[in-house]
Coordinates of C-alpha atoms in Angstrom, one line a residue:
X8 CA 0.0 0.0 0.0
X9 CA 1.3 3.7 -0.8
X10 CA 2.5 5.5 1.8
X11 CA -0.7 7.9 3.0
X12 CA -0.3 11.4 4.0
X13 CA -0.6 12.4 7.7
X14 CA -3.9 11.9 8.6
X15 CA -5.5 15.0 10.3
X16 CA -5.2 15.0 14.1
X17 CA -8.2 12.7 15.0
X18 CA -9.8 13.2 18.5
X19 CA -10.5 9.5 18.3
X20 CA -13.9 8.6 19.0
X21 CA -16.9 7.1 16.4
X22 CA -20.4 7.3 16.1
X23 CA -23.4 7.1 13.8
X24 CA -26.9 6.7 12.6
X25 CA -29.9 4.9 11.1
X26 CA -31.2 4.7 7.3
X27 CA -33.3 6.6 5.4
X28 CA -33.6 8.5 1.9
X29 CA -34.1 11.8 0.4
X30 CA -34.1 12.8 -2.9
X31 CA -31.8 15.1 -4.7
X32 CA -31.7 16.0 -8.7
X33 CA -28.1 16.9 -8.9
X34 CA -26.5 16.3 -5.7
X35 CA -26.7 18.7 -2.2
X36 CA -23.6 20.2 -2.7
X37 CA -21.3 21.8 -5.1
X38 CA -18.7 20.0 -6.3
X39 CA -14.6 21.1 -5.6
X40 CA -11.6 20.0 -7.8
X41 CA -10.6 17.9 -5.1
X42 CA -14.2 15.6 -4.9
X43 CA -13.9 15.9 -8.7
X44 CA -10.0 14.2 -8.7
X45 CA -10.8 12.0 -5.7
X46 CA -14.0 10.2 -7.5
X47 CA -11.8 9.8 -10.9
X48 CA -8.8 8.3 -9.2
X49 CA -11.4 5.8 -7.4
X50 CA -13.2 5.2 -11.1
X51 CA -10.0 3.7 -12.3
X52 CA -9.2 1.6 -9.7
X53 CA -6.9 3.8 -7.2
X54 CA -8.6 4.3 -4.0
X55 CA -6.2 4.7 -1.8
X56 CA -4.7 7.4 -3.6
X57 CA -8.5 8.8 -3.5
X58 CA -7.8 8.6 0.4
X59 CA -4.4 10.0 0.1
X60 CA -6.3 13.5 -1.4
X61 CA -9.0 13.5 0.5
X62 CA -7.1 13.5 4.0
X63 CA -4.8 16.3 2.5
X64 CA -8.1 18.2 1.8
X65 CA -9.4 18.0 5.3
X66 CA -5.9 18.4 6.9
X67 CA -6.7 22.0 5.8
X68 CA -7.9 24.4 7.9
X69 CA -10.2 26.3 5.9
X70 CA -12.4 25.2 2.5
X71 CA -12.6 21.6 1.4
X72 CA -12.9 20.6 5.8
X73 CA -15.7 22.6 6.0
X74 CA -17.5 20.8 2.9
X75 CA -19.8 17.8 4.3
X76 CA -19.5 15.8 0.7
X77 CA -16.0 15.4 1.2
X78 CA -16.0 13.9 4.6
X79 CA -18.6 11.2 3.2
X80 CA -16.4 10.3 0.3
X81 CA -13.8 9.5 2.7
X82 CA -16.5 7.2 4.8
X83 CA -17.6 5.6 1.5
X84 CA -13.6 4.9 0.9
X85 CA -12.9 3.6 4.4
X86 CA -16.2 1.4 4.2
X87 CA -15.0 -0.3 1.0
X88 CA -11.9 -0.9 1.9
X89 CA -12.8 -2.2 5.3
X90 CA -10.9 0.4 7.6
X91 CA -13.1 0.7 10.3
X92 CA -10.4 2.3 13.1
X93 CA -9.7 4.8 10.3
X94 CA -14.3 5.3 10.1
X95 CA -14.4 5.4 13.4
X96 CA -11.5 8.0 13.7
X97 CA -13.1 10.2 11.1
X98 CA -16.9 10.1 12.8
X99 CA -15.6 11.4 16.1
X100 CA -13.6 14.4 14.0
X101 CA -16.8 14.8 11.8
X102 CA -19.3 15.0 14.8
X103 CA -16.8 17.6 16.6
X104 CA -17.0 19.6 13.3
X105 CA -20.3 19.9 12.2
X106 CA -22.1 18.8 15.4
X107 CA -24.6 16.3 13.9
X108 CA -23.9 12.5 13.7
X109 CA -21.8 10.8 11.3
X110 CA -22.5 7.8 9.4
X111 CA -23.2 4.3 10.4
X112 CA -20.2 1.4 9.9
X113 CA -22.4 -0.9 7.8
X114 CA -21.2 -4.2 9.8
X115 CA -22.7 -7.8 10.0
X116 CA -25.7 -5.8 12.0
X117 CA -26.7 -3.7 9.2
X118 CA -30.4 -4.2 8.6
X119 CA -29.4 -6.0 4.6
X120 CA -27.6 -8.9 6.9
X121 CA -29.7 -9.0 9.5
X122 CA -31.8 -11.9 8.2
X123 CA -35.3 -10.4 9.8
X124 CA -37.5 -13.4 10.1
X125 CA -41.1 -12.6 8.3
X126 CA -43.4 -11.0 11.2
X127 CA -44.4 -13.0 13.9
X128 CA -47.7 -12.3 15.7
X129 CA -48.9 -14.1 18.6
X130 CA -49.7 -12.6 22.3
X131 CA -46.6 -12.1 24.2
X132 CA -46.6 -12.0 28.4
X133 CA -46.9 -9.1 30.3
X134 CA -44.6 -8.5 33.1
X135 CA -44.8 -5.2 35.0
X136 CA -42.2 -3.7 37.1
X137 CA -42.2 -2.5 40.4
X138 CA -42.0 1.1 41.8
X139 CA -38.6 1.3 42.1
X140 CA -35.6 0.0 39.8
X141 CA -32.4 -0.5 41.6
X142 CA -30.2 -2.8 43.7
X143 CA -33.4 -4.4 44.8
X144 CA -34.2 -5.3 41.5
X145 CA -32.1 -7.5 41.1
X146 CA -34.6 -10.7 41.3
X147 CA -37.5 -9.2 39.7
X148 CA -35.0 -8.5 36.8
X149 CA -34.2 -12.1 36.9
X150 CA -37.5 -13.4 36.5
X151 CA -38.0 -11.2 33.6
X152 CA -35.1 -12.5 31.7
X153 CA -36.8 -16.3 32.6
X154 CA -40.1 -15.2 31.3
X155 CA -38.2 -14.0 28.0
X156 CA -36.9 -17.0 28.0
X157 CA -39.1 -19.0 28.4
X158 CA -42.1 -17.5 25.8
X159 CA -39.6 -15.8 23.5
X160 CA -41.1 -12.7 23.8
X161 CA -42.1 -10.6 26.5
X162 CA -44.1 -7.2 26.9
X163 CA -42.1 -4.9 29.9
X164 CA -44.8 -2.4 31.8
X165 CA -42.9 0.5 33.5
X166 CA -46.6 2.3 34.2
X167 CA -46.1 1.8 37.7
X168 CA -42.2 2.8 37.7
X169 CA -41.5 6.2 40.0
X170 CA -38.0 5.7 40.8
X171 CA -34.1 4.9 39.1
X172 CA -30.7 4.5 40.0
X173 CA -27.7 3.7 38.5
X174 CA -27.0 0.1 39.4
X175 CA -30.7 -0.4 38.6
X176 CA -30.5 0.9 35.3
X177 CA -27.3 -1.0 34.9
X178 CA -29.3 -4.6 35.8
X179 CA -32.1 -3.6 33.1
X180 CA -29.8 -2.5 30.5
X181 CA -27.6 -5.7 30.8
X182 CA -30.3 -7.7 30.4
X183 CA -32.3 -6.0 27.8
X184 CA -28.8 -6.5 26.1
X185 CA -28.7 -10.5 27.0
X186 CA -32.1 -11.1 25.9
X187 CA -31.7 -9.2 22.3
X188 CA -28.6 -11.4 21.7
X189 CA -30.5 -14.4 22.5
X190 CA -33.5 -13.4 20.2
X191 CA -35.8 -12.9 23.2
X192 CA -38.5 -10.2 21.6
X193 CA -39.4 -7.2 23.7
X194 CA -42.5 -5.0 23.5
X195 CA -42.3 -1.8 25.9
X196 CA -45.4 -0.5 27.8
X197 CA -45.7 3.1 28.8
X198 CA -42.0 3.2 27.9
X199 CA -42.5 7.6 28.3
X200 CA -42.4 6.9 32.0
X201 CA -39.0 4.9 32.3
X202 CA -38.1 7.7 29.7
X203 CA -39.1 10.3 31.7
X204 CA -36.9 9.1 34.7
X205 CA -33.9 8.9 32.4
X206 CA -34.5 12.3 31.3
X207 CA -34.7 13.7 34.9
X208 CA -31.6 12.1 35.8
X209 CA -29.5 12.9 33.6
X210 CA -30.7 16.3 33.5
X211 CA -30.4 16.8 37.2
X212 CA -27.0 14.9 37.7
X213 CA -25.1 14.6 34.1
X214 CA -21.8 13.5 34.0
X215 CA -22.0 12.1 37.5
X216 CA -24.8 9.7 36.2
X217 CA -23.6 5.8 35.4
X218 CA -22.9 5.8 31.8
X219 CA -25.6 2.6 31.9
X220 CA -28.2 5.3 32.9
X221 CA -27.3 7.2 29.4
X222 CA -27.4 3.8 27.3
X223 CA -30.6 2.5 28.4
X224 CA -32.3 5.6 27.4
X225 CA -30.8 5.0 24.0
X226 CA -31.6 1.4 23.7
X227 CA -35.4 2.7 24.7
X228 CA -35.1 5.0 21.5
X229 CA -33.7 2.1 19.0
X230 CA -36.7 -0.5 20.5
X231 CA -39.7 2.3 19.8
X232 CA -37.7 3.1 16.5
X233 CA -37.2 6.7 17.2
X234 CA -34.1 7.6 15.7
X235 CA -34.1 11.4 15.8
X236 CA -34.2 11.2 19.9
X237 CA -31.4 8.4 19.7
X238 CA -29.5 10.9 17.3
X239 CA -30.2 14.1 20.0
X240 CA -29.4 11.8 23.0
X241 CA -26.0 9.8 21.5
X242 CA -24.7 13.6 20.7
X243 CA -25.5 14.3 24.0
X244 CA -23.6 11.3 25.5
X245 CA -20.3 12.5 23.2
X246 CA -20.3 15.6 24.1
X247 CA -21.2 14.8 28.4
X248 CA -18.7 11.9 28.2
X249 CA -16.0 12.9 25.5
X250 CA -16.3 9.8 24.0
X251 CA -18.0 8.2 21.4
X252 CA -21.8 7.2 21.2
X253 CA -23.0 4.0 20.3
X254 CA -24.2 3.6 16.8
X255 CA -27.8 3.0 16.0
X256 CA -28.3 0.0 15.3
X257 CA -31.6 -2.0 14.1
X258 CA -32.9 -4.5 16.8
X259 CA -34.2 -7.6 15.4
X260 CA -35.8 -8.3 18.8
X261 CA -37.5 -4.5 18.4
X262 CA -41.3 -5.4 18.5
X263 CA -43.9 -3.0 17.6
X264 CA -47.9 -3.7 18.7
X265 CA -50.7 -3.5 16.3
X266 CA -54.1 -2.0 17.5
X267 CA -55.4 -5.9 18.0
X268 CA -52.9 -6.1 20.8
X269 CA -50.9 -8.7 18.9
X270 CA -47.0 -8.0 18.0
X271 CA -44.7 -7.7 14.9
X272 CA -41.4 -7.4 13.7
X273 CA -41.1 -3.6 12.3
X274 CA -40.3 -3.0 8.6
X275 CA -36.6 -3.3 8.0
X276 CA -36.3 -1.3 4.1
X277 CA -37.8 1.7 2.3
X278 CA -35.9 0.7 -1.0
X279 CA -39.1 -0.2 -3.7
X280 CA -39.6 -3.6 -3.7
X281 CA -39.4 -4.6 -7.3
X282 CA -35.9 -2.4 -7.6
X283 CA -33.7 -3.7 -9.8
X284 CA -30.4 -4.8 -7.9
X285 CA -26.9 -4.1 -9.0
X286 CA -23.8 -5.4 -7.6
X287 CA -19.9 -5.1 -8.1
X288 CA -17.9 -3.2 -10.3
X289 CA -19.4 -1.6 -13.6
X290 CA -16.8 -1.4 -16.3
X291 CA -16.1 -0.8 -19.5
X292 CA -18.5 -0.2 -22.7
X293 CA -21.1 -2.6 -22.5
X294 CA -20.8 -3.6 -18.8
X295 CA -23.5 -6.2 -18.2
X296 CA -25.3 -4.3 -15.5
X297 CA -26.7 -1.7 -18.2
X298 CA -28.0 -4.4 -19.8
X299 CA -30.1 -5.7 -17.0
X300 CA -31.0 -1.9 -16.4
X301 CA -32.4 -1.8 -20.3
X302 CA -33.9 -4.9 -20.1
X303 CA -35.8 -4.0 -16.5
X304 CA -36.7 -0.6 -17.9
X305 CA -38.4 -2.2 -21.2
X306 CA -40.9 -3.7 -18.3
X307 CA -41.3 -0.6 -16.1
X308 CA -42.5 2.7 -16.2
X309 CA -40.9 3.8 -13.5
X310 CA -37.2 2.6 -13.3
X311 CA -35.7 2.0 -9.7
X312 CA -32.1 0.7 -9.3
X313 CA -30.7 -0.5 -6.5
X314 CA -26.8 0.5 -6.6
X315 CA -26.3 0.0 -2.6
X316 CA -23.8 -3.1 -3.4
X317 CA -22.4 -1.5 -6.2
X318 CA -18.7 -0.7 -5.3
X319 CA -17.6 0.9 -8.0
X320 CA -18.5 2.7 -11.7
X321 CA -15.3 3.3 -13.9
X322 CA -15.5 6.2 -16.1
X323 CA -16.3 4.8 -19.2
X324 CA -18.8 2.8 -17.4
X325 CA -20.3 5.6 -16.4
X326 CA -20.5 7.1 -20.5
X327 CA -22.6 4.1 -21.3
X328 CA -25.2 4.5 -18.4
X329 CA -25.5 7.7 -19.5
X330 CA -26.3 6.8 -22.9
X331 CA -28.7 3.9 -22.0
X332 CA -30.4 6.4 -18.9
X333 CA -31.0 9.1 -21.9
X334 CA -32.8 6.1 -24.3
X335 CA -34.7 5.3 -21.1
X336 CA -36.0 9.0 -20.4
X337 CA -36.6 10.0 -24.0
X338 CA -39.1 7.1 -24.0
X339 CA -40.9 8.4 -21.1
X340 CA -39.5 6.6 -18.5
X341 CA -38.9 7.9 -14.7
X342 CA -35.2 7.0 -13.4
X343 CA -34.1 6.9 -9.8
X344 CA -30.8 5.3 -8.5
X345 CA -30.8 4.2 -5.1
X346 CA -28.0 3.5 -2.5
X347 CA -25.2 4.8 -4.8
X348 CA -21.8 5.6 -2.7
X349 CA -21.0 9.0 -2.6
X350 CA -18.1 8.6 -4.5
X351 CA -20.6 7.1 -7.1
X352 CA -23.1 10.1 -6.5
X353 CA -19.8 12.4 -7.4
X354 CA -18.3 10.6 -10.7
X355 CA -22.3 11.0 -12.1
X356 CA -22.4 14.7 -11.3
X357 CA -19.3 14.8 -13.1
X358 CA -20.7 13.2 -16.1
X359 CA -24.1 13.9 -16.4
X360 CA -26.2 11.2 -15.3
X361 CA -27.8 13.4 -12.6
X362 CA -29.3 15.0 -15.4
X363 CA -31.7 11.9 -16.5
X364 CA -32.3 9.9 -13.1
X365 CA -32.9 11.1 -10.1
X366 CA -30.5 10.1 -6.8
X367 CA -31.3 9.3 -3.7
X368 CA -29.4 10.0 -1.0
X369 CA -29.1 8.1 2.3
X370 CA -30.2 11.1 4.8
X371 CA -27.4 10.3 6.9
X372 CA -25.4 12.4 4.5

């Protein structure tokens, strides 16, 4: 590997958040010389030179670190080439700098590999918690875990809940970790007044509050799904703690409750159904994927691709989507590109395929 240029002085600590898409015609911002060369050099094969400009751009104090696009080419460059110390390195630096979180490390946890079973509805057992949750919890949060255990699934009711500490937060949060990596499902009922609590807490008492106080809350956001809280809340923790927050991650054993009283596994993608999926690397003329994208757009009036495992579009690649993309819209025929890496969204703006499809950006960026 090529020597790299000095990295800029990390702060090191990581972070992230959850999925979602918004839809831009010709990317949010403006492109710079330096996105422009960085997204070439990866087009033809040289990331880590990519990396190597990119690092010199943010090692500067003014201009190109003050540009959000190029801090999520380098996360799209550390992704693919599976440097995670390096992503985690850059998210503390990025939350520091523009005070918002920074993207998610898509591991083996990323909702694609999770392997969400098809929703499973059946009654689960209620088990309601005492007034208080602390040291003296201890056994009721035992039997808890059994119950989990021993139905699969089990609904928690904190409606009678009026008082927390920290080593009774730390009991629930443990095991609330325990059961999700043993597939035990959890409903939450009145979840606002263990939330509440939390909220008092850490208000009254901050940084002298167990750090298990502070996660709990955030695993309470990630069951109930509520990702803009978790985002507040994480930033929060960085900031209190001067370290970083835990990502936001999907819980398969997240259960949401119908009106009927029954429970479900939440939906895990907003990606069309029927979008065509690419994969790899497209390159050359007649790379096969534009094929597959003529062939699905003969069939469909609206065209939806799926680039998310797409890796990489060389630049002469890139010419012949355009060429096929401008067949497919002459002809009538709506084009959006899903899940492209931003050092895909990039090379298009440089050639013009933004132009004829629409892209949709992961709102994380």
């Amino acid at each position: 590997m090529a020597a790299r240029a000095p990295a800029p002085d990390y702060d090191v600590r990581p972070h992230q958040t959850v999925s979602g898409i918004e839809v831009s015609d010709s990317g949010e911002f403006g492109l710079l010389p330096i996105t422009e060369e960085a997204a070439m050099l990866h087009a033809n094969g040289r990331s880590e030179a990519a990396i190597d400009v990119l690092l010199q751009g943010l090692a500067e104090p003014q201009g190109v670190r003050h540009n959000p696009q190029t801090w999520f080419m380098l996360f799209d460059l550390f992704q693919l080439q599976g440097m995670r110390a390096e992503f985690d390195r850059l998210a503390l630096d990025f939350v520091v700098e523009f005070e918002r979180s920074a993207p998610i490390w898509r591991g083996a946890s990323a909702p694609d590999a999770l392997g969400l079973d098809s929703p499973t509805r059946k009654h689960a057992p209620v088990y309601v918690l005492g007034r208080v949750l602390t040291e003296d919890s201890r056994r009721e949060i035992a039997d808890l875990e059994e119950l989990a255990g021993r139905e699969g699934a089990v609904r928690m009711d904190f409606s009678a809940l009026q008082v927390v500490d920290d080593v009774g937060c730390t009991l629930l949060g443990e095991a609330m970790q325990r059961m999700d990596s043993l597939g035990r499902r959890v409903k939450l009922k009145a979840p606002e007044v263990l939330e509440a609590l939390l909220r008092a807490e850490i208000q009254r008492r901050g940084k002298s509050c167990a750090r298990s106080l502070w996660l709990l809350l955030l695993r309470l956001y990630q069951i109930r799904g509520m990702h803009e809280e978790f985002e507040s809340a994480a930033l929060e923790f960085a900031v209190t703690f001067e370290v970083s927050p835990p990502n936001w991650e999907p819980l398969r054993t997240a259960l949401r409750e119908p009106p009927s009283g029954e429970y479900e596994a939440p939906a895990s993608s907003e990606m069309p159904p029927d979008a065509l999926k690419l994969g790899g690397v497209l390159s050359g003329a007649a790379p096969p994927q534009v094929n597959e994208i003529l062939n699905y757009g003969a069939a469909h009036s609206q065209v939806d691709i799926d680039m998310s495992t797409v890796s990489r579009v060389d630049f002469v690649a890139a010419g012949a989507l355009l060429n096929a993309l401008i067949g497919l819209t002459g002809s009538g025929k709506a084009v959006t590109i899903h899940g492209a890496n931003e050092m895909i969204q990039v090379l298009f703006a440089v050639v013009g395929v933004n132009r004829h499809a629409t892209l949709a950006r992961n709102k994380q960026h």
